[in-house]
Coordinates of C-alpha atoms in Angstrom, one line a residue:
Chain A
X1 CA 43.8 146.9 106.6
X2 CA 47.2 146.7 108.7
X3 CA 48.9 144.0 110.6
X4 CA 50.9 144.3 114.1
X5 CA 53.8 141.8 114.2
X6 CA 54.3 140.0 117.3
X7 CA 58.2 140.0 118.6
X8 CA 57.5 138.8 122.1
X9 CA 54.0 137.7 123.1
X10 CA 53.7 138.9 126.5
X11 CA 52.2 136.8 129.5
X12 CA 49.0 135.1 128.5
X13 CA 47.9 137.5 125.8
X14 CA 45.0 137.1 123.3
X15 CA 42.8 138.5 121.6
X16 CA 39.5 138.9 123.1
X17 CA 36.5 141.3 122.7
X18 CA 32.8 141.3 124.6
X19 CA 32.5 137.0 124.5
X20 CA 31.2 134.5 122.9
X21 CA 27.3 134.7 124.0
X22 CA 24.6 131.7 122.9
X23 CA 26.9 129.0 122.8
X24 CA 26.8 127.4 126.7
X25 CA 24.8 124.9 125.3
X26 CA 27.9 123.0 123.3
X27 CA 29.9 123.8 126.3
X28 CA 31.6 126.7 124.8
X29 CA 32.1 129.4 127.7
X30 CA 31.5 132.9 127.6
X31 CA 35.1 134.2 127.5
X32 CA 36.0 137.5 126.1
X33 CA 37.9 140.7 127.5
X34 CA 38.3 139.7 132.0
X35 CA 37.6 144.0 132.7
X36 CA 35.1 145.0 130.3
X37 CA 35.3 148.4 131.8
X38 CA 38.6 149.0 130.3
X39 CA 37.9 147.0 127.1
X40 CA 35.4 149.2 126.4
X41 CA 37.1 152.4 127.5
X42 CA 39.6 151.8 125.0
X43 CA 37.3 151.5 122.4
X44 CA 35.0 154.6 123.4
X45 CA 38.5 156.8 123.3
X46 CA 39.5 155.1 119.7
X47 CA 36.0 155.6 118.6
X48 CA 35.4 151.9 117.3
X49 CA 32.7 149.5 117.7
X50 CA 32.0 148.6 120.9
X51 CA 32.9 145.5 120.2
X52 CA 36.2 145.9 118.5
X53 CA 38.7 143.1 119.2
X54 CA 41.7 144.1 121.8
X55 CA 44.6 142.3 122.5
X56 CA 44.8 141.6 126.5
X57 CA 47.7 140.4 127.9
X58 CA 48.7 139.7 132.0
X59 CA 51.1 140.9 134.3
X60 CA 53.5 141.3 131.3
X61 CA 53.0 142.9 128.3
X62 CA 54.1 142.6 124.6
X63 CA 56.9 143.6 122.0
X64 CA 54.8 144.5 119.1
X65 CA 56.3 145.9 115.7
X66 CA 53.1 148.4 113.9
X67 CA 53.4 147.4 110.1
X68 CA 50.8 150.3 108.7
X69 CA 50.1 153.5 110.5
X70 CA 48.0 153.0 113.7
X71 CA 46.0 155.1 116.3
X72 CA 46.1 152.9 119.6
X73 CA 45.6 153.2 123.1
X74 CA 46.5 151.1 126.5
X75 CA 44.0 151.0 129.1
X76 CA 43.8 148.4 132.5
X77 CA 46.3 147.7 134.6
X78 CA 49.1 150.6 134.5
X79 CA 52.2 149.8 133.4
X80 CA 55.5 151.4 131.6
X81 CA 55.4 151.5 127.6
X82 CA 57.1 152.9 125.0
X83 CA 56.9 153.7 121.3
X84 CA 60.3 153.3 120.5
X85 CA 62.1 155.4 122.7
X86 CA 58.8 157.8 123.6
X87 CA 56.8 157.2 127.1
X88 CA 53.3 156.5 126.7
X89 CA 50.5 157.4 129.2
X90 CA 47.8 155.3 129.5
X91 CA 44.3 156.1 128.2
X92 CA 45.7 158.5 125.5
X93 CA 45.1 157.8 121.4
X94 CA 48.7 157.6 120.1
X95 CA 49.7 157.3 116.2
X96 CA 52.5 154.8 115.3
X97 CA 54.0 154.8 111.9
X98 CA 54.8 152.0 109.9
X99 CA 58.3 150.2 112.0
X100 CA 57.8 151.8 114.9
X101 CA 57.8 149.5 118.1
X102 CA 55.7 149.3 120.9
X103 CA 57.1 147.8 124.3
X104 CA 54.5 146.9 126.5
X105 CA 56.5 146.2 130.0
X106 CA 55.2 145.1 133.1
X107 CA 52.3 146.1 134.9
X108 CA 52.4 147.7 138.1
X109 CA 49.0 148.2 139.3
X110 CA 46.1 146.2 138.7
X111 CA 47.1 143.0 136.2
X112 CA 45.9 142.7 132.9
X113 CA 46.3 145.4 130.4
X114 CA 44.2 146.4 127.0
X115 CA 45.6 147.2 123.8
X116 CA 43.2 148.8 121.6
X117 CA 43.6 149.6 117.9
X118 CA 41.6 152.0 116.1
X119 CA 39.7 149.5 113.6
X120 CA 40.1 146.5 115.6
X121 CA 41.9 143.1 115.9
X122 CA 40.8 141.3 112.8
X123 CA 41.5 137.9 114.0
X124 CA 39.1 134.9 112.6
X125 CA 35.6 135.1 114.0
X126 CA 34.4 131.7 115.3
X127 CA 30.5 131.2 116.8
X128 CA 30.0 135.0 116.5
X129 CA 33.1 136.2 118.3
X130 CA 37.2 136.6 118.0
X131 CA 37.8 135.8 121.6
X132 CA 40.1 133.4 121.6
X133 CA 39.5 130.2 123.7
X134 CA 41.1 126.8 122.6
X135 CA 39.5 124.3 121.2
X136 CA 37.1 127.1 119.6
X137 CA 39.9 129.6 117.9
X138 CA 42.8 127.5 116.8
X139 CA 45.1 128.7 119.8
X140 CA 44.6 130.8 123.4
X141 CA 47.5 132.9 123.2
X142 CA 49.1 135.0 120.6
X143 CA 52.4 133.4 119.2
X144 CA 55.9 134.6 118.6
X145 CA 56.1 135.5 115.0
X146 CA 52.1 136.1 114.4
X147 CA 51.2 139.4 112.2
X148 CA 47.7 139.6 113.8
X149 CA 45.3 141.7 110.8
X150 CA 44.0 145.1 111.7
X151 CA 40.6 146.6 110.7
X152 CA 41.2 150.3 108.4
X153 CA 41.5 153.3 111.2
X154 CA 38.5 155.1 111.6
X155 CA 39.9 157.8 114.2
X156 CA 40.0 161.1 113.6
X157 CA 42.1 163.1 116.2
X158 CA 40.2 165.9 118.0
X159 CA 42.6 169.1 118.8
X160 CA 43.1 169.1 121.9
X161 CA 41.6 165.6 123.1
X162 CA 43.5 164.1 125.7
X163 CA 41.6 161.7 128.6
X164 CA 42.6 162.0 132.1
X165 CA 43.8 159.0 133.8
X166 CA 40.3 157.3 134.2
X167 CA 39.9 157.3 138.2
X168 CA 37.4 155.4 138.2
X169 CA 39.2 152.2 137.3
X170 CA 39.2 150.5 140.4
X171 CA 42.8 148.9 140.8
X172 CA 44.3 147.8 144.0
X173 CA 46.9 149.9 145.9
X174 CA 49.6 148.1 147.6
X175 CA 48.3 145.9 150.5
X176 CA 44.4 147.4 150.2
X177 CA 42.2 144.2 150.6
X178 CA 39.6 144.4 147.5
X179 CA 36.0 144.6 148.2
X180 CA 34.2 141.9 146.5
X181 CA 30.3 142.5 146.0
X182 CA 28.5 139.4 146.2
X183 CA 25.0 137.9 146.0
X184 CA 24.2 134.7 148.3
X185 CA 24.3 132.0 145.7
X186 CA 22.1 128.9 145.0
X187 CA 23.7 127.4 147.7
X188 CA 24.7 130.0 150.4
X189 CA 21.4 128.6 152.6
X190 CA 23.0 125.2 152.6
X191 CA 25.9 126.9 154.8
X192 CA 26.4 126.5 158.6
X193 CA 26.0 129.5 160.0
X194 CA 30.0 129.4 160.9
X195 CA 30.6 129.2 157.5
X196 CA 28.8 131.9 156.3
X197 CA 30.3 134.4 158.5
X198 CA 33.6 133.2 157.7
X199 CA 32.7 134.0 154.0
X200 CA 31.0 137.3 155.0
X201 CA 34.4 138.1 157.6
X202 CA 37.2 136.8 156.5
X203 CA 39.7 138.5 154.7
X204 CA 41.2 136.0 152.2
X205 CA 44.2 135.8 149.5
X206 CA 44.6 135.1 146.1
X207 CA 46.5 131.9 145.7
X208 CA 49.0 130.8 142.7
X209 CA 46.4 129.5 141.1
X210 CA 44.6 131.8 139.1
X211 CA 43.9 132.7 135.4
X212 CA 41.3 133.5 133.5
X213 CA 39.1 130.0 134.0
X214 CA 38.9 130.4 137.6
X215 CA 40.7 132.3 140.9
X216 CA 41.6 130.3 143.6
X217 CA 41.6 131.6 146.9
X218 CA 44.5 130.1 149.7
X219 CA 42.6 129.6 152.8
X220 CA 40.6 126.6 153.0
X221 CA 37.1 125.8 154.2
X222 CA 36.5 122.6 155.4
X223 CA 33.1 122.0 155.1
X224 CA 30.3 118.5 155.0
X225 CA 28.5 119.5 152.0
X226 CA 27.4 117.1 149.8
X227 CA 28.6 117.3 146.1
X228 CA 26.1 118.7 143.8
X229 CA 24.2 117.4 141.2
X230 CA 26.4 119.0 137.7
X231 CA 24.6 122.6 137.2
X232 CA 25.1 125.5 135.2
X233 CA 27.5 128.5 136.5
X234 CA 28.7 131.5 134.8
X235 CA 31.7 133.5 135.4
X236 CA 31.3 135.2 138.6
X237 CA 30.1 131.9 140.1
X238 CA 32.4 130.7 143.5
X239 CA 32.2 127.7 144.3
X240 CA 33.3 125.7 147.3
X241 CA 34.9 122.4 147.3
X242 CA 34.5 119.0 149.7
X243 CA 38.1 119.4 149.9
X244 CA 37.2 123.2 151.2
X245 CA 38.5 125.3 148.7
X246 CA 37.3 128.4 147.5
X247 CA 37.1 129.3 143.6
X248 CA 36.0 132.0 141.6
X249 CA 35.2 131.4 138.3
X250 CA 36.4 133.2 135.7
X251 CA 35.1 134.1 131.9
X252 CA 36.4 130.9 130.5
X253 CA 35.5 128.9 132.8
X254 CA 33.6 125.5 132.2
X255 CA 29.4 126.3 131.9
X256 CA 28.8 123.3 134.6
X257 CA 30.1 122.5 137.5
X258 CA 28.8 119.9 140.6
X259 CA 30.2 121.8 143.2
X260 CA 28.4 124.3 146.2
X261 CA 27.5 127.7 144.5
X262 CA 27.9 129.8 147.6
X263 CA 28.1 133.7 146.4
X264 CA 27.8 135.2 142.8
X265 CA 30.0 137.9 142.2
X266 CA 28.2 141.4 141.0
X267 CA 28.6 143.1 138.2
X268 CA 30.8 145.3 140.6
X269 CA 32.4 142.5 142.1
X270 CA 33.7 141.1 139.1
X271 CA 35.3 144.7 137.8
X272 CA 37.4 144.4 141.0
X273 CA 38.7 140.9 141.1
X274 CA 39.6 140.8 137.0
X275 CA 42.7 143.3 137.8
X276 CA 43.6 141.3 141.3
X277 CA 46.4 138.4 141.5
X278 CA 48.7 136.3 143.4
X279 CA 49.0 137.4 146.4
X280 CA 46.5 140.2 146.3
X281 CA 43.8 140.1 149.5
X282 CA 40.3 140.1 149.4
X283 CA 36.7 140.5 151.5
X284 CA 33.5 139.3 150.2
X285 CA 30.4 142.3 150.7
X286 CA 27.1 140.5 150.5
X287 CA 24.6 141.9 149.3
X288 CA 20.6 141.5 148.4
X289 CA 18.7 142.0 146.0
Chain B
X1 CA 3.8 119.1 139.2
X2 CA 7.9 119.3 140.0
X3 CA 8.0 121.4 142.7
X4 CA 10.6 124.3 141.4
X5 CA 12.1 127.4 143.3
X6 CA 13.1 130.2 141.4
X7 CA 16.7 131.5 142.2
X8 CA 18.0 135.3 140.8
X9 CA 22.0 134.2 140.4
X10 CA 22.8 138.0 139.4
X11 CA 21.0 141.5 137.9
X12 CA 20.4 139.7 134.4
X13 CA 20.4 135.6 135.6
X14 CA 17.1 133.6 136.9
X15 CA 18.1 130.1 138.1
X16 CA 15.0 127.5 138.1
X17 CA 15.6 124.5 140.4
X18 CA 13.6 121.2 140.1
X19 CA 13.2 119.5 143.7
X20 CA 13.4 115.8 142.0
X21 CA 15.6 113.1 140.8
X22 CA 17.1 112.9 137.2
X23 CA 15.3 110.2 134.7
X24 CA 14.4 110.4 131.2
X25 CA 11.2 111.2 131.9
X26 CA 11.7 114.7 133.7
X27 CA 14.5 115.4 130.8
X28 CA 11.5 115.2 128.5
X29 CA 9.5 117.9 130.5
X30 CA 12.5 120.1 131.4
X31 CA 13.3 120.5 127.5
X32 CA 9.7 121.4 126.9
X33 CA 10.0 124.1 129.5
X34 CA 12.7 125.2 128.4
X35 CA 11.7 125.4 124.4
X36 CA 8.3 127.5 125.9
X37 CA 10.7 129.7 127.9
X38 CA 13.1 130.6 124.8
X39 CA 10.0 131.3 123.1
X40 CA 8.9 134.0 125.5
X41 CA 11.7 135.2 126.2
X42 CA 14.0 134.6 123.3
X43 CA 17.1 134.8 125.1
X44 CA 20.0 132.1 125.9
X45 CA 18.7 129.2 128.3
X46 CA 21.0 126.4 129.7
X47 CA 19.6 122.9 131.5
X48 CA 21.5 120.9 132.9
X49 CA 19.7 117.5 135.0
X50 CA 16.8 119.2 137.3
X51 CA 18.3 123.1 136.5
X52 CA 17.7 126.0 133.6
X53 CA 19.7 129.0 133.8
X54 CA 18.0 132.1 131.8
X55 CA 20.5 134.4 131.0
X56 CA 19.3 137.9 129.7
X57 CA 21.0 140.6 128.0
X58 CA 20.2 142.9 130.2
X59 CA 20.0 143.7 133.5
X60 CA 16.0 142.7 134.6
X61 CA 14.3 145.7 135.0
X62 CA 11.2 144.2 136.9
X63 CA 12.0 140.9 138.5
X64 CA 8.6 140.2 140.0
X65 CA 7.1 140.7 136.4
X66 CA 9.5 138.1 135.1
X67 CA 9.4 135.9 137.6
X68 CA 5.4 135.9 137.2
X69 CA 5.9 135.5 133.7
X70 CA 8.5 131.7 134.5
X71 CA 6.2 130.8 137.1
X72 CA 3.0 130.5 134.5
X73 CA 4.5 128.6 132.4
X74 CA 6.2 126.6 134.6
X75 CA 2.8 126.0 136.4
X76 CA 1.5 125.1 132.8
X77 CA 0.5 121.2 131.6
X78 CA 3.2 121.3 128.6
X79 CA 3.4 119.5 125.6
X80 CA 6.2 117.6 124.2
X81 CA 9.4 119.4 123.5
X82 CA 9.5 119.7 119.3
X83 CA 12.7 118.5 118.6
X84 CA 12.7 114.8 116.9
X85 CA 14.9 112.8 118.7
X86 CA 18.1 110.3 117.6
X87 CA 19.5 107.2 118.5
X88 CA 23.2 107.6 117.6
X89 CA 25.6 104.7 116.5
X90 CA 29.1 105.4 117.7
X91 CA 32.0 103.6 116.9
X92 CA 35.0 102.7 119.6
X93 CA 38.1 100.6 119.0
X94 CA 38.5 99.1 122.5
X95 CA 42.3 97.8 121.3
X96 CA 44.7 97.4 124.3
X97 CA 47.0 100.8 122.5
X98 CA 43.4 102.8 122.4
X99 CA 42.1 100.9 125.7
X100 CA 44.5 102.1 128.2
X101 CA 43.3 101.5 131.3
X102 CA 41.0 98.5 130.2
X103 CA 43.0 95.9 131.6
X104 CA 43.3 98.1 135.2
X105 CA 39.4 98.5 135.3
X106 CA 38.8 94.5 134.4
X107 CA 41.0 93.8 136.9
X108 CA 39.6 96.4 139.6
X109 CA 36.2 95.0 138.9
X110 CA 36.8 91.5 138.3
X111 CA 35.8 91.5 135.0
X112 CA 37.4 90.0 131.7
X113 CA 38.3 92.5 129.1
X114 CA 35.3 91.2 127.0
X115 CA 33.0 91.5 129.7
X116 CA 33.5 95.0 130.6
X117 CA 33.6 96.2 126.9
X118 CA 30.2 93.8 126.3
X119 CA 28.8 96.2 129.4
X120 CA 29.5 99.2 127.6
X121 CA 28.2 98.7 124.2
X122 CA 24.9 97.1 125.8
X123 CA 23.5 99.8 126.9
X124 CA 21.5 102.6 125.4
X125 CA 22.8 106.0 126.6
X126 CA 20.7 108.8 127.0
X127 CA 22.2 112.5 126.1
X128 CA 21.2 114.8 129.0
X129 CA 23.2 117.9 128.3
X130 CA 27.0 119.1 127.3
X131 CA 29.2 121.1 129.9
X132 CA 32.7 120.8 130.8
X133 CA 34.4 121.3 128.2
X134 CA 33.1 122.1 124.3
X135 CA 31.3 118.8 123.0
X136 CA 31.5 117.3 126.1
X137 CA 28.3 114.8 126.5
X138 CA 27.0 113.7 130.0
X139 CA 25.6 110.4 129.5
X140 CA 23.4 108.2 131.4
X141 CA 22.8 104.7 131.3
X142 CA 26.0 103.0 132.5
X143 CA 25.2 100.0 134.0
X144 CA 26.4 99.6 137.5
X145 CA 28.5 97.1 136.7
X146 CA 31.2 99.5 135.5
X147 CA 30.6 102.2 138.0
X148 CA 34.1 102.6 139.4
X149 CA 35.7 105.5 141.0
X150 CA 37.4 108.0 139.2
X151 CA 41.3 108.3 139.4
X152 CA 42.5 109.8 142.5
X153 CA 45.6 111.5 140.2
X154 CA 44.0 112.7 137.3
X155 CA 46.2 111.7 134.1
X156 CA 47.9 115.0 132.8
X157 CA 46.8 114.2 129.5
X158 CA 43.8 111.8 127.7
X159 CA 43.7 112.1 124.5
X160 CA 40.9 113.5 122.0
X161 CA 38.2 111.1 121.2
X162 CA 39.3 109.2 124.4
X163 CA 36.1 106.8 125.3
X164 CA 36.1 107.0 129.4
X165 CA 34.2 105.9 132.7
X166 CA 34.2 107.5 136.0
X167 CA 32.0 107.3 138.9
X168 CA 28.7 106.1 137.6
X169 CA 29.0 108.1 134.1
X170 CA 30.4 107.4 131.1
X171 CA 31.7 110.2 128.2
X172 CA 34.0 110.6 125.1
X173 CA 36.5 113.6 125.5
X174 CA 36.0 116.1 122.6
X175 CA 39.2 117.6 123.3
X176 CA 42.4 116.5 124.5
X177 CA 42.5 117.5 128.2
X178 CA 43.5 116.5 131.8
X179 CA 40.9 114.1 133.0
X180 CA 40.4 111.7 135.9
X181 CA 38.1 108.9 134.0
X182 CA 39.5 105.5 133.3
X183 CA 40.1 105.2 129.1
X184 CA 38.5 102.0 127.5
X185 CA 38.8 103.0 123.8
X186 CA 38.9 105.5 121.5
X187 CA 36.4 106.8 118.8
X188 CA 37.2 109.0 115.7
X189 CA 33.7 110.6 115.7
X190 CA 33.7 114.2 116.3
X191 CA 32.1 115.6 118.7
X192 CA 33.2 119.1 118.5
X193 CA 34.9 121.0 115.8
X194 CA 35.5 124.8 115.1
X195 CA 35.1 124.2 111.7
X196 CA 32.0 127.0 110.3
X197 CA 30.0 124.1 108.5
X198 CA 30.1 122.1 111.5
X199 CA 27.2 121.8 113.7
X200 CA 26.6 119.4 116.2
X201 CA 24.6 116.5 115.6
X202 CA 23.5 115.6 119.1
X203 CA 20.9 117.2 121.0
X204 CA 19.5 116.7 124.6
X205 CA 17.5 113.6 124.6
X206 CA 19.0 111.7 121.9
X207 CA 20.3 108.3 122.5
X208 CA 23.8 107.0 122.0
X209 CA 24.9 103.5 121.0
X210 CA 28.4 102.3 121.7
X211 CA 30.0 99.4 119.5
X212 CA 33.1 98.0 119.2
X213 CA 35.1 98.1 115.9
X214 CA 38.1 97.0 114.8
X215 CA 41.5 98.9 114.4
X216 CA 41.4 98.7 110.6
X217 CA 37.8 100.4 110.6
X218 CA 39.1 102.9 112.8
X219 CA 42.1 103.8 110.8
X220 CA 39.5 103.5 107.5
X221 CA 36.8 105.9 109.8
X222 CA 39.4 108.4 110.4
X223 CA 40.5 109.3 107.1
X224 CA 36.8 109.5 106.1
X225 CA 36.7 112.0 108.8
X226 CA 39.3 113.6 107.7
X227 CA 37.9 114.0 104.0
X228 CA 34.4 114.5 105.0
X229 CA 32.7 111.8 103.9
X230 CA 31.8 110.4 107.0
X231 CA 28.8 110.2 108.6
X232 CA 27.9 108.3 112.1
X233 CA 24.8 106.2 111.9
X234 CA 21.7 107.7 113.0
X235 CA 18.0 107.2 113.4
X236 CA 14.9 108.9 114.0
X237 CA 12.7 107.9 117.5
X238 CA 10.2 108.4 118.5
X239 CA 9.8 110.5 121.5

């Protein structure tokens, strides 16, 4: 066991790992790590458990002091980091000694970044899962201060083993409009025709608000639809407001909503949008089963 | 039969919609459906007034199989659902410091204080399912009475245990959260906790009672809480 001191926490980081599954029915979202694909990258390259907690963290990274020797790894969103004074690439299995300090700056493409540890995040497990989502795990964020537990290493470095930069991550270059898969939704046949092809043309843009319950898109669509009934939705789900906005919700979003269910985001889809912010621009691709 | 269309949401999620009106009947029948579905398919199923949602692990391999497979049991005469029902007993203090916007809402709907908080604990709710937020039950049964818009500016903050209305429903927040329903008392009763032992005692179907209690038996409640010695009153019905 090791810990990892916490000297600045970063924007909006926690601890997360593959969700809290089986528990919609107390209301308790799914949650876990937004881009699975580069949760479980770093976890393949650190050879843990697939389901190994990593600490995730937005637009801005941590200042992390290792207390025990660590193997660890960044993947997601690319950013600038340092063991003390040493540049680190992404996607490679580092060792840090006991002291030595990690400075996670921030990131420049993409927006949420993964530290993995080899042994994993040993954070309290509550309803079958360290994610942390408040009221379920005592807080949302990692705090100033913490020593967050880590599981016994169980790396052993290959001579010689060094990923490439994985190019299949799929972040956004500067001013390229992300291609978001969708499915028609519950709802979608409820539409005017005008409305769906402005969902199927339109090229829209992330607003300020957007985090990991839901993403909020700028442009309004004003629309008659009736509210809804409450229903179920899952993370993926966008809905569409009387007042005509657009929102995408996100893996810790609420498990019911009464609004329009107009498109579900693919599996695809939603490996796109978890590394796309403010600002970033966006086109829906609809597709059929 | 409820006529039902069958809706895939994504590669691993079937969405079964009911073409009816909420009641306590079709609850009844949608919980049955939805305890034979979880035993075919043993995977995580969510219902929420006339919906289920079936989430599988994995993506579905063969869709028209499975969507066979929903549509005989849907098309099936079903029993009873097997969980025993309860009527649950929950205290509220509806004092003016718990009761914040009781006086707004009397006022609003020409009511006396008394009256509206005699209209809430006179009815018997009916537990349909949880969403929003952890613990969060939606209740039906408020009598029209007290159906009154929800706040236009939702308050920033309502605190946990907060008793509410909005709209036509009525609802205790589990959690401290932003929220645009009017506050007519509070209750110390959990309705969510993280705590391991901790499960939930309310299930789809039960009832739920609201009476008033006084500020003393609130105080006296909430330290039993606290210890965990307390226990809300609750009985058996039948279904």
């Amino acid at each position: 066991m090791g810990s990892i001191t916490v000297l600045k926490t970063g924007l909006h980081s926690s601890i997360q790992d593959s969700g809290r599954r089986g528990y919609a029915d107390l209301g308790i979202p799914e949650s876990g790590a937004m881009d699975q694909k580069a949760f479980l990258k770093v976890n393949q390259i650190l050879n843990n458990e697939m389901n190994a907690a990593v600490l995730e963290y937005t637009l801005l990274g941590p200042k992390l002091r290792f207390e025990t020797t660590t193997f660890f790894a960044l993947t997601g969103g690319i950013v600038t980091v340092q063991l003390d004074k040493q540049a680190l690439k992404m996607g490679v299995v580092y060792q840090a000694k006991p002291k030595q300090i990690l400075n996670i700056g921030s990131i420049l493409k993409g927006c949420r970044g993964y530290l993995g540890v080899s042994g994993g995040f040993l954070t309290r497990v509550v309803h079958g899962s360290r994610s942390m989502y408040f009221p379920v795990t005592a807080s949302m964020h990692i705090t100033k201060g913490e020593k967050l537990p880590i599981g016994n290493s169980t790396y052993i470095p290959e001579k010689g083993a060094r990923l490439k930069q994985d190019s299949s991550v799929s972040l956004l270059k500067k001013n390229q409009t992300a291609m978001i898969e969708v499915y028609p939704g519950p709802e979608y046949q409820m539409l005017p025709t005008s409305i769906q092809e402005k969902i199927e043309n339109k090229v829209f843009v992330i607003s300020k608000n957007w985090n990991r319950m839901a993403v909020q898109l700028e442009e309004l669509i004003p629309n008659q639809l009736a509210t809804l009934l409450t229903g179920p939705v899952i993370p993926g789900t966008v809905q569409l407001t009387s007042g005509g906005k657009l929102i995408i919700l996100m893996a810790d979003c609420q498990v019911t909503g009464g609004y329009p269910r107009i498109v579900q985001l693919t599996e695809e889809g939603l490996h796109t949008i978890v590394q796309c912010k403010q600002g970033d621009s966006l086109q829906f691709r609809l597709i059929n089963f | 039969m409820d006529t039902f269309k069958l809706h895939r949401m994504d590669v691993s999620t079937v969405l079964i919609q009911y073409d009816t009106n909420p009641s306590d009947t079709f609850l009844k029948q949608l919980l049955a459906v939805k305890e034979a579905l979880k035993k075919t398919f043993s995977i995580e199923i969510i219902h929420s007034y006339t919906e289920l949602l079936l989430k599988f692990e994995q993506p579905i391999a063969n869709y028209k199989q499975v969507k066979d497979h929903i549509e005989n049991i849907l098309n099936t005469k079903l029993l009873k659902p097997n969980t025993k029902n309860c009527k649950h007993y929950i205290p509220v203090c509806y004092d003016a410091h718990f009761g914040k916007d009781l006086k707004d809402i009397a006022g609003s709907l020409k009511l006396t204080i008394e009256e509206v908080i005699a209209l809430h604990t006179s009815s018997t709710y009916t537990i349909y399912f949880t969403g929003f937020l952890p613990g969060f039950l939606y209740l039906q049964g408020l009598k029209s009475a007290l159906h009154i818009p929800r706040k236009s500016t939702p308050e920033l903050v309502i605190p946990k245990g907060s008793v509410a209305i909005g709209g036509s429903q009525t609802g205790i927040y589990p959690q401290t959260s932003p929220g645009g329903w009017h506050v007519l008392g509070h209750s110390p009763v959990l309705f969510f906790s993280s705590e391991a032992q901790w499960s939930t005692p309310f299930n789809a179907g039960d009832k739920l009672i609201f009476y008033a209690i006084n500020s003393t038996e609130h105080t006296n409640i909430t330290a039993a809480i606290a210890d965990g010695t307390y226990k809300h009153r609750k009985e058996e019905i039948d279904g």
